[in-house]
XYZ file of C-alpha atoms in Angstrom:
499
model
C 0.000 0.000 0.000
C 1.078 3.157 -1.076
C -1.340 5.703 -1.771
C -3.788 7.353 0.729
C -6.573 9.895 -0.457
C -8.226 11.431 2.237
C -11.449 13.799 0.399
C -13.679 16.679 1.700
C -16.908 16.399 -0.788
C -18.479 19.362 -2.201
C -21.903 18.348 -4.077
C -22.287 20.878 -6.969
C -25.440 20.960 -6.503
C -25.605 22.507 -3.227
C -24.842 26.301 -2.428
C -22.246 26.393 0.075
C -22.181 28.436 3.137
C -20.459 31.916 3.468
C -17.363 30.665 4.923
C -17.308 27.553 2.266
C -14.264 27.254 -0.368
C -12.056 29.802 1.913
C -10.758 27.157 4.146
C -8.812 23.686 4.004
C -10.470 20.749 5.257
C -8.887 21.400 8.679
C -10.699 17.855 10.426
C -8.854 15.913 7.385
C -5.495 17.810 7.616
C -5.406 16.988 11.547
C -5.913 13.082 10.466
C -3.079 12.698 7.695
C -0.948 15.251 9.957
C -0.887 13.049 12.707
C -0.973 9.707 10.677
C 1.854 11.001 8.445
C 4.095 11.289 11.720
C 3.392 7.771 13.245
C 3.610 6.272 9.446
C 6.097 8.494 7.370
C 6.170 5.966 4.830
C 3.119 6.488 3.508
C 2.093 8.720 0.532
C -0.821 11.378 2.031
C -3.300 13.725 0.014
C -5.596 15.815 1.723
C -8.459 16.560 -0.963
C -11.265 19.586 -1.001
C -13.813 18.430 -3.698
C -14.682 22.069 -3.631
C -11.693 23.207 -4.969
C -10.085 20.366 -7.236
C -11.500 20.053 -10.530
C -10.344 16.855 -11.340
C -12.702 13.831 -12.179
C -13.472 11.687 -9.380
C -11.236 9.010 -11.739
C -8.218 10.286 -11.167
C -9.380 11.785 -7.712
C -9.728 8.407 -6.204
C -6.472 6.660 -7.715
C -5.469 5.209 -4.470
C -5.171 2.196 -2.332
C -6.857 3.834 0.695
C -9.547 6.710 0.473
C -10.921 8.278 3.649
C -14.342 10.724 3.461
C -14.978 13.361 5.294
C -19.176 12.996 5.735
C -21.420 15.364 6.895
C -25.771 15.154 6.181
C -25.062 17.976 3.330
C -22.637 16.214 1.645
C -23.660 12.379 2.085
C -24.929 11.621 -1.021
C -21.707 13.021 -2.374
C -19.274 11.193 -0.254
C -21.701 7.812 -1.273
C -20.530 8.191 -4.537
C -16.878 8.984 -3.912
C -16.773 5.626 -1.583
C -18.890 3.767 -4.007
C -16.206 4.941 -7.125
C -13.578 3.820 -4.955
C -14.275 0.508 -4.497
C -14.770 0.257 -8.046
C -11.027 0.855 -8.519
C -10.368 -1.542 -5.434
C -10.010 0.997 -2.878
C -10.252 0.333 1.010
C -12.970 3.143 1.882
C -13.487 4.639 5.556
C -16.281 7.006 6.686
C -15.803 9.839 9.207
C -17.174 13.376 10.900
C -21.131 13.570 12.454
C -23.145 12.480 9.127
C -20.778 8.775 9.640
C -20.969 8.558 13.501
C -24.508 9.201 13.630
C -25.601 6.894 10.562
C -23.364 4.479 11.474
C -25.633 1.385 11.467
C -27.236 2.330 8.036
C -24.827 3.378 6.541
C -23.119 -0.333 6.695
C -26.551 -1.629 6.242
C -26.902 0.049 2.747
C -23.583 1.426 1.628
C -21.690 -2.181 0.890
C -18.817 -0.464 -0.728
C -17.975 1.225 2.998
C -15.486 -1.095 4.822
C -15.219 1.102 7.878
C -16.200 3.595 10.151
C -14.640 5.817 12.749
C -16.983 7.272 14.836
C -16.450 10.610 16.977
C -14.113 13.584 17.006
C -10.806 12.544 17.529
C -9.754 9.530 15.701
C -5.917 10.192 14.651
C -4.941 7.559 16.798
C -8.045 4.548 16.349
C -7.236 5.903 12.695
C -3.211 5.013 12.930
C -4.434 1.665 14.761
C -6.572 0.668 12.107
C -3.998 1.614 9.295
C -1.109 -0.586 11.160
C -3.792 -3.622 11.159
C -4.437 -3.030 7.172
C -0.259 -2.809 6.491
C -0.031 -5.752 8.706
C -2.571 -7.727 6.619
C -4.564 -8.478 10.087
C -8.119 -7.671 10.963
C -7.837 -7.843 14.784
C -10.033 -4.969 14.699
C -11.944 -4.969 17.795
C -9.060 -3.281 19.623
C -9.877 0.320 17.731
C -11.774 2.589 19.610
C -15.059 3.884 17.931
C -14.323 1.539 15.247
C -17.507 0.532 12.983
C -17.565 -2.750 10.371
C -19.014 -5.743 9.273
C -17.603 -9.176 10.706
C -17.023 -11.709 9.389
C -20.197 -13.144 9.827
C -22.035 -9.954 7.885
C -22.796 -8.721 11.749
C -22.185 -4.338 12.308
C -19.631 -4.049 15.029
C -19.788 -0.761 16.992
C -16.659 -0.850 19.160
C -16.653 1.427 22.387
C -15.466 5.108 22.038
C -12.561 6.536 23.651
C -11.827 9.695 24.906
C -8.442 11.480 23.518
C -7.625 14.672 25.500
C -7.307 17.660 22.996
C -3.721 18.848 23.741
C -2.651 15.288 22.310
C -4.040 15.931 19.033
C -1.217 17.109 16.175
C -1.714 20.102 14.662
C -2.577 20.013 11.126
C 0.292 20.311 8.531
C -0.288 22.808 6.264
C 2.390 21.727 3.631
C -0.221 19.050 3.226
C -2.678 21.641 1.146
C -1.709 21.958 -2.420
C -0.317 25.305 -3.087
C -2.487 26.058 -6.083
C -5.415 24.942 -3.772
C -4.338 28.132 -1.302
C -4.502 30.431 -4.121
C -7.792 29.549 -4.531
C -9.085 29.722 -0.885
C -7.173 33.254 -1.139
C -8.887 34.149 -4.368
C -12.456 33.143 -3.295
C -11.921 34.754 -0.188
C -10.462 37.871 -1.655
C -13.400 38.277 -4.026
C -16.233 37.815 -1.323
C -14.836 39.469 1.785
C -11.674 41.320 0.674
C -13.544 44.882 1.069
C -13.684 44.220 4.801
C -10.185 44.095 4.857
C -8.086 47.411 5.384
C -4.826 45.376 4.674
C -3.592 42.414 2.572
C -4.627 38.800 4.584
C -3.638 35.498 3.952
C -6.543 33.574 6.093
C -6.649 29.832 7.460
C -8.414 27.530 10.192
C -7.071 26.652 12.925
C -8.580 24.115 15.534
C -7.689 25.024 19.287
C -10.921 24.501 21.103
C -14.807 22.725 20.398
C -17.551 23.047 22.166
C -20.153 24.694 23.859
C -21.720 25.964 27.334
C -24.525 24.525 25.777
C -23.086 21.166 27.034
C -24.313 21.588 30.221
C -27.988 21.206 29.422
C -29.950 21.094 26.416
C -28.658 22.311 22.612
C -29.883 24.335 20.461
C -33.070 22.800 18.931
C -31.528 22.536 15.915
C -28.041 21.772 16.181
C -27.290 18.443 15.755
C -23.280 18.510 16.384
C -22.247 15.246 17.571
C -20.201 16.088 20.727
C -20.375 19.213 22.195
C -18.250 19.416 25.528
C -16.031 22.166 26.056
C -12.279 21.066 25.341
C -9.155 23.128 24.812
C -5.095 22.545 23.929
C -3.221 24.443 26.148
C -2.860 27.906 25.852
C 0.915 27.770 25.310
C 0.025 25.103 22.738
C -2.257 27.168 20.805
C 0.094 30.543 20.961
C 3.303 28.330 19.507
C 0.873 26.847 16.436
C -0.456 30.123 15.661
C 3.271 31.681 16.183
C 4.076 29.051 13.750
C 1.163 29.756 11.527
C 2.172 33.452 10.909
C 5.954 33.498 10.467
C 6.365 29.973 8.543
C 2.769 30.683 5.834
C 1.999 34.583 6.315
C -1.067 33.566 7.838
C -2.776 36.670 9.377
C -6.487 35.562 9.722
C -7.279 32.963 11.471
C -10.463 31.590 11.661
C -10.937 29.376 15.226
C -13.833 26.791 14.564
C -14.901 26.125 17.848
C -18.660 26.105 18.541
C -18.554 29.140 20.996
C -15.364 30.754 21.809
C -17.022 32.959 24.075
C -17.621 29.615 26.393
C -14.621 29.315 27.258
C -14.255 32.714 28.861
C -15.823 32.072 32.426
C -15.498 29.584 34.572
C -18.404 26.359 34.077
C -19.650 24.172 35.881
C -16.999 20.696 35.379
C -14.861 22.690 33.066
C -12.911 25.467 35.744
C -10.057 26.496 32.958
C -10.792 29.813 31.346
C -8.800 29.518 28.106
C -9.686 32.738 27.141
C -8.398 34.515 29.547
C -4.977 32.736 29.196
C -4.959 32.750 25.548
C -5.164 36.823 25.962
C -2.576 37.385 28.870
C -0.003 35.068 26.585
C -0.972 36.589 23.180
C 2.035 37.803 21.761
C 1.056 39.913 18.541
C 0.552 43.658 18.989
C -0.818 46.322 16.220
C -3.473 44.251 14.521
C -0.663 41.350 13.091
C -3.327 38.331 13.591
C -6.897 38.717 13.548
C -9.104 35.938 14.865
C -12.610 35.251 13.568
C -14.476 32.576 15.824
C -17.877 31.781 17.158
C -19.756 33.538 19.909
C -22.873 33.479 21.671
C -24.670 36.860 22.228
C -25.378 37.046 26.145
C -21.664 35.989 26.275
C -20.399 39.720 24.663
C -22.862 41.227 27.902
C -19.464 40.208 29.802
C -16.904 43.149 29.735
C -14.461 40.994 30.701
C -15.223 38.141 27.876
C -15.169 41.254 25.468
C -12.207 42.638 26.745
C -10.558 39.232 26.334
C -11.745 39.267 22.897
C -10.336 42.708 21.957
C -6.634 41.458 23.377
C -6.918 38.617 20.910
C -7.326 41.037 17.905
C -11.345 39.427 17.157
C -12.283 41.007 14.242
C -15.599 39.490 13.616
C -17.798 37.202 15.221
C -20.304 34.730 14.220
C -23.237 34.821 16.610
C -26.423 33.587 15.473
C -29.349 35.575 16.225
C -31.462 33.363 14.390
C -34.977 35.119 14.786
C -36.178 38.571 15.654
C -39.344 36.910 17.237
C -39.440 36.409 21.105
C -41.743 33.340 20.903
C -39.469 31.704 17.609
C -35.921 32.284 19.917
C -37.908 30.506 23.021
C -39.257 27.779 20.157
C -35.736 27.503 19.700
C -34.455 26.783 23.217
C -31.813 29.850 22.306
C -30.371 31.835 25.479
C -30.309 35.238 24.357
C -33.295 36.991 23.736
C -34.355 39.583 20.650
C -33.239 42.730 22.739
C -29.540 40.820 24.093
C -29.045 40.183 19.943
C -29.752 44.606 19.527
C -27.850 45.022 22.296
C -24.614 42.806 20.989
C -24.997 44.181 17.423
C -24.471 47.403 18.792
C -21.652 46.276 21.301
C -19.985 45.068 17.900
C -20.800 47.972 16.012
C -19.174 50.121 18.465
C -15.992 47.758 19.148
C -15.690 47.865 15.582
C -16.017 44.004 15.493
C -17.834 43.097 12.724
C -20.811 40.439 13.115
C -22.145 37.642 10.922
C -24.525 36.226 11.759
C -27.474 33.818 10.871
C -31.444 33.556 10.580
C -33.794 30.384 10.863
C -37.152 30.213 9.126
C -39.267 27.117 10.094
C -39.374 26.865 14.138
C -42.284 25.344 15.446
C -44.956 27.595 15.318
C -43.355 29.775 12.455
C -46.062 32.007 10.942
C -46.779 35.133 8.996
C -46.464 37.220 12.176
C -43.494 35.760 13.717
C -41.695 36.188 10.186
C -42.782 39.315 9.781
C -41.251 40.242 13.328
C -37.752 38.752 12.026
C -37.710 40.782 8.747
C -38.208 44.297 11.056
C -35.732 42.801 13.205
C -33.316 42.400 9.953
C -33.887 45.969 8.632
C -33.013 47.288 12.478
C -29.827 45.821 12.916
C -28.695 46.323 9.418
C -29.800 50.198 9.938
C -27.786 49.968 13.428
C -24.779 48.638 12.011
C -23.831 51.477 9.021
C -20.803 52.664 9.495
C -21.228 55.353 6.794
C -23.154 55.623 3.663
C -21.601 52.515 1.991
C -20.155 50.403 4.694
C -21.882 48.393 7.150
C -20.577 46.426 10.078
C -22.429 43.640 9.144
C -20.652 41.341 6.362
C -23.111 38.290 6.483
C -26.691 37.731 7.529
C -27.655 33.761 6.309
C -30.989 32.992 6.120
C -31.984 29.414 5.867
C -34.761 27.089 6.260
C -34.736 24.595 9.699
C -33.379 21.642 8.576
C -34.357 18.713 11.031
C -30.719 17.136 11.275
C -29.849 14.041 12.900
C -28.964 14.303 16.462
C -31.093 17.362 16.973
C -34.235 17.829 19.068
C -35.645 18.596 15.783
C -35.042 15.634 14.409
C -36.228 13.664 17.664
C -39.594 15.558 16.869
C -39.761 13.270 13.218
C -38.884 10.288 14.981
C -40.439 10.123 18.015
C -44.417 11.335 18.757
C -44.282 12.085 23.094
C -41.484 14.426 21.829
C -42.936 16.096 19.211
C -46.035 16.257 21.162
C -44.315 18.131 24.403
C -42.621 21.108 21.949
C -46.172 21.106 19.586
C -48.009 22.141 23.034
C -45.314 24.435 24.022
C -45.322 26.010 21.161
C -49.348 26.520 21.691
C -50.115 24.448 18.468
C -53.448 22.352 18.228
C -52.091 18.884 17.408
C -53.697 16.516 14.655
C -52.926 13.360 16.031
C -53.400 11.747 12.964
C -51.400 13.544 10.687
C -48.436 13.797 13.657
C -48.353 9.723 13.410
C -48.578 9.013 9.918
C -45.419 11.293 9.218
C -43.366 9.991 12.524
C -44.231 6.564 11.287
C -43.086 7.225 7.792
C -39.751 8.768 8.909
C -39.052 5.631 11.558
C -39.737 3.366 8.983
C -37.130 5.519 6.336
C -34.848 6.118 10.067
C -34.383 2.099 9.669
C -34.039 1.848 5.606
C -31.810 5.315 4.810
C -28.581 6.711 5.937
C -30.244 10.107 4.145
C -33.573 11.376 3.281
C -34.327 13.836 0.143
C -33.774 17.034 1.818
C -36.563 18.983 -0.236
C -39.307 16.214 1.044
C -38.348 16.526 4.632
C -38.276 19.918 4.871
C -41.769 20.293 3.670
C -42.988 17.216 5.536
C -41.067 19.448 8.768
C -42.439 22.668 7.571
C -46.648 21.535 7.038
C -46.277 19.401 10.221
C -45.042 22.273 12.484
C -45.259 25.284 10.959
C -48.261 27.796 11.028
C -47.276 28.480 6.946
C -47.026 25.972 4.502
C -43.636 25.582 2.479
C -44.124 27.139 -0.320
C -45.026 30.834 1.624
C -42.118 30.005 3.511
C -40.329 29.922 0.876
C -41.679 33.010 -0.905
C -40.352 34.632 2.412
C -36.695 33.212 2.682
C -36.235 34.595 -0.948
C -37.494 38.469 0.011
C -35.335 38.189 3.368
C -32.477 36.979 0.850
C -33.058 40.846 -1.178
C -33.672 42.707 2.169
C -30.268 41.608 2.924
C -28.667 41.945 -0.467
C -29.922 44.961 -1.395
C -27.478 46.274 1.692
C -24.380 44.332 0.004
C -24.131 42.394 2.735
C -23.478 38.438 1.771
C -26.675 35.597 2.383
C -24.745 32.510 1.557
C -26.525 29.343 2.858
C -25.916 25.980 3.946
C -29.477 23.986 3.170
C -29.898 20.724 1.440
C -33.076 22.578 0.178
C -31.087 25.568 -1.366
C -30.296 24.705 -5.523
């Protein structure tokens, strides 16, 4: 074995988010790093469908190829493991979309050989590459390790927890260099006017999670694992250090779910990383800018803020996701319509600039409560000008509510006490009959498909939940889309439903 291909897919089909085709596949680049160090012998190429043309043909020349599979881009990454096998590739299956359809995805994908299931699998992944050099298959040993035996029976072996600041950083010799001049061109061209100097931007991956961990998520978020986790900050400081005087790399965009979490003390997790990361931050004048995550009551915290301002944040993603006080509660979201004013104008007047990101299709979603969101659109755009031409605000995303797996959402499809309980919160007369028949059809599909068609299940969501059937909903995500754009301000979107 010589030849391992591991492959971000991008489905053509799909518009892609507003930070999409600007950064590497950091989750891969962390794999080969670390797998290139404990097996230097073998030949490693980190691939982002979005940004290599070539034919899945020669794409998937390879003895190995690894995917990289999230819900969006599952159909996608079928194919890619389906084309390898054709040219006798061993295929594995990774990220949320693979941990969390783990069962059916070996049920109905036959050209999969394995799985690895969770976060951090550099070393279950090196453990499972020595077996395949080796020519064994004493595979039960790998943590979070999913396959057929050889009986035909799925094997889900146990997880294991890998503390963060054992991870490798991620090699960025690894990218192809033309493939950088692309993330810098596509970047350029869509945010380079927010720029008063020349960047050079990357990801970099120094902490996940969310305070969110401590109770219940997001209704809608359906990340795998969301515990708060850190390197150290010393750690961090050295790789971005290393980041800016080895690659020029000035913009750095930190992927954890909230960055702001980690700036107070919470309950099981006592290290503020923030804090540190600040007091040890070595740049000065604006050198490296961060652009991360935040949650809005968070930036009510002068201190979090003023931690934020050491570390040279120059825009934060917070999603505000509706200006309706009954769609944010629908939502199970912390901060209410007057904390997201209130932290657009904290930004505005920090001169950190916001993106941000709206959801159409809570329970309960109606004319009224959309109407509240688009006043609550126009109001922080009008908040945010800067002058006549610039605004503070360089993305607003509106998108439908997708019901993702592992999300309370998605709980609602599957199972009807659940769906009942946020139907009566919500203050929704329930038709019992048309509740069942579309939980029955998607636990029926839940058992058959690893993915649904993301058009259908949106409007089987939307008529089942919603106070406005799909197609007005619709009609309204396309005039937020020119509210927004007729300010200049970016509405990329991340939807299966968007084409």
């Amino acid at each position: 074995m010589e030849k391992i291909k591991f492959i971000s897919p991008s489905d053509p089909e799909i518009k892609k988010s507003a930070s999409a085709e600007y950064y590497p596949p950091l989750g891969l680049l962390q794999i080969a790093t670390h797998l290139k160090e404990q097996l230097p012998n073998l030949d490693i190429e980190v691939i982002d469908q979005g940004v290599d043309k070539r034919s899945l043909e020669n794409l998937l020349k390879a003895d190995v190829v690894g995917v990289s599979m999230l819900t969006p881009n599952a159909l996608m990454a079928e194919k890619i493991i389906q084309k390898a096998k054709e040219q006798g590739a061993i295929t594995i299956a990774g990220n949320d979309h693979a941990s969390q359809r783990a069962t059916q995805l070996l049920k109905n994908v036959p050209e999969l050989d394995y799985i690895l299931r969770g976060d951090y699998t550099e070393k279950p992944l090196v453990k499972l590459f020595k077996q395949i050099l080796a020519g064994e298959k004493d595979l039960e040993k790998i943590p979070g390790l999913s396959y057929k035996s050889d009986s035909n029976n799925i094997v889900h072996n146990p997880e294991e927890d890998y503390p963060p600041e054992d991870i490798s950083y991620a090699d960025r010799s690894l990218i192809n260099p033309y493939h950088q001049e692309v993330y810098s061109k596509n970047y350029k061209d869509a945010y380079g006017k927010h720029h008063n100097k020349k960047i050079k931007q990357t990801s970099i991956n120094i902490a996940q999670g969310c305070e969110r961990c401590l109770g219940s998520k997001c209704f809608f978020c359906g990340i795998e694992d969301i515990r708060l986790r850190n390197t150290l900050p010393q750690k961090a400081i050295k790789e971005i250090q290393y980041l800016y005087e080895t690659f020029g790399y000035n913009y750095l965009y930190v992927i954890a779910d909230d960055l702001t979490s980690f700036g107070k003390p919470v309950r099981g997790y006592q290290s503020i990383f923030l804090k540190d990361l600040a007091e040890g931050w070595p740049f000065k004048d604006g050198e490296v800018e961060i652009y991360a995550y935040a949650k809005a009551d968070n930036l009510m915290d002068k201190r979090i803020l003023n931690y934020l301002k050491q570390l040279n944040v120059s825009r934060l993603n917070v999603g505000f996701e509706s200006g309706s006080p009954k769609m944010l509660k629908n939502f199970m979201k912390a901060a209410s319509v007057n904390i997201n004013r209130e932290a657009t104008k904290i930004l505005r007047e920090e001169g950190i600039q916001l993106h941000t990101s709206i959801v159409l299709g809570g329970i309960g979603e109606s004319k009224e409560t959309i109407e509240e969101t688009k006043e609550f659109i126009k109001e922080i755009i009008e908040m945010s000008k800067i002058d006549n031409i610039r605004n503070n605000i360089v993305a607003i995303e509106p998108a439908l509510l997708f019901p993702i797996f592992n999300s309370l959402a998605w709980k609602c499809m599957t199972d009807y006490n659940t769906a009942s309980e946020f139907l009566k919160r919500a203050g929704m007369e329930i038709d019992q009959q048309k509740l069942k028949s579309i939980i029955n059809k998607y636990q029926i599909l839940n058992e058959k498909q690893h993915v649904f068609n993301s058009e259908e299940l949106v409007k089987d969501w939307v008529n089942t939940f919603c106070k406005i059937d799909y197609d007005k909903l619709q009609e309204n995500l396309v005039e937020i889309k020119k509210i927004i754009a007729s300010e200049k301000i970016h509405t990329g979107t991340y939807s299966g439903t968007e084409k």
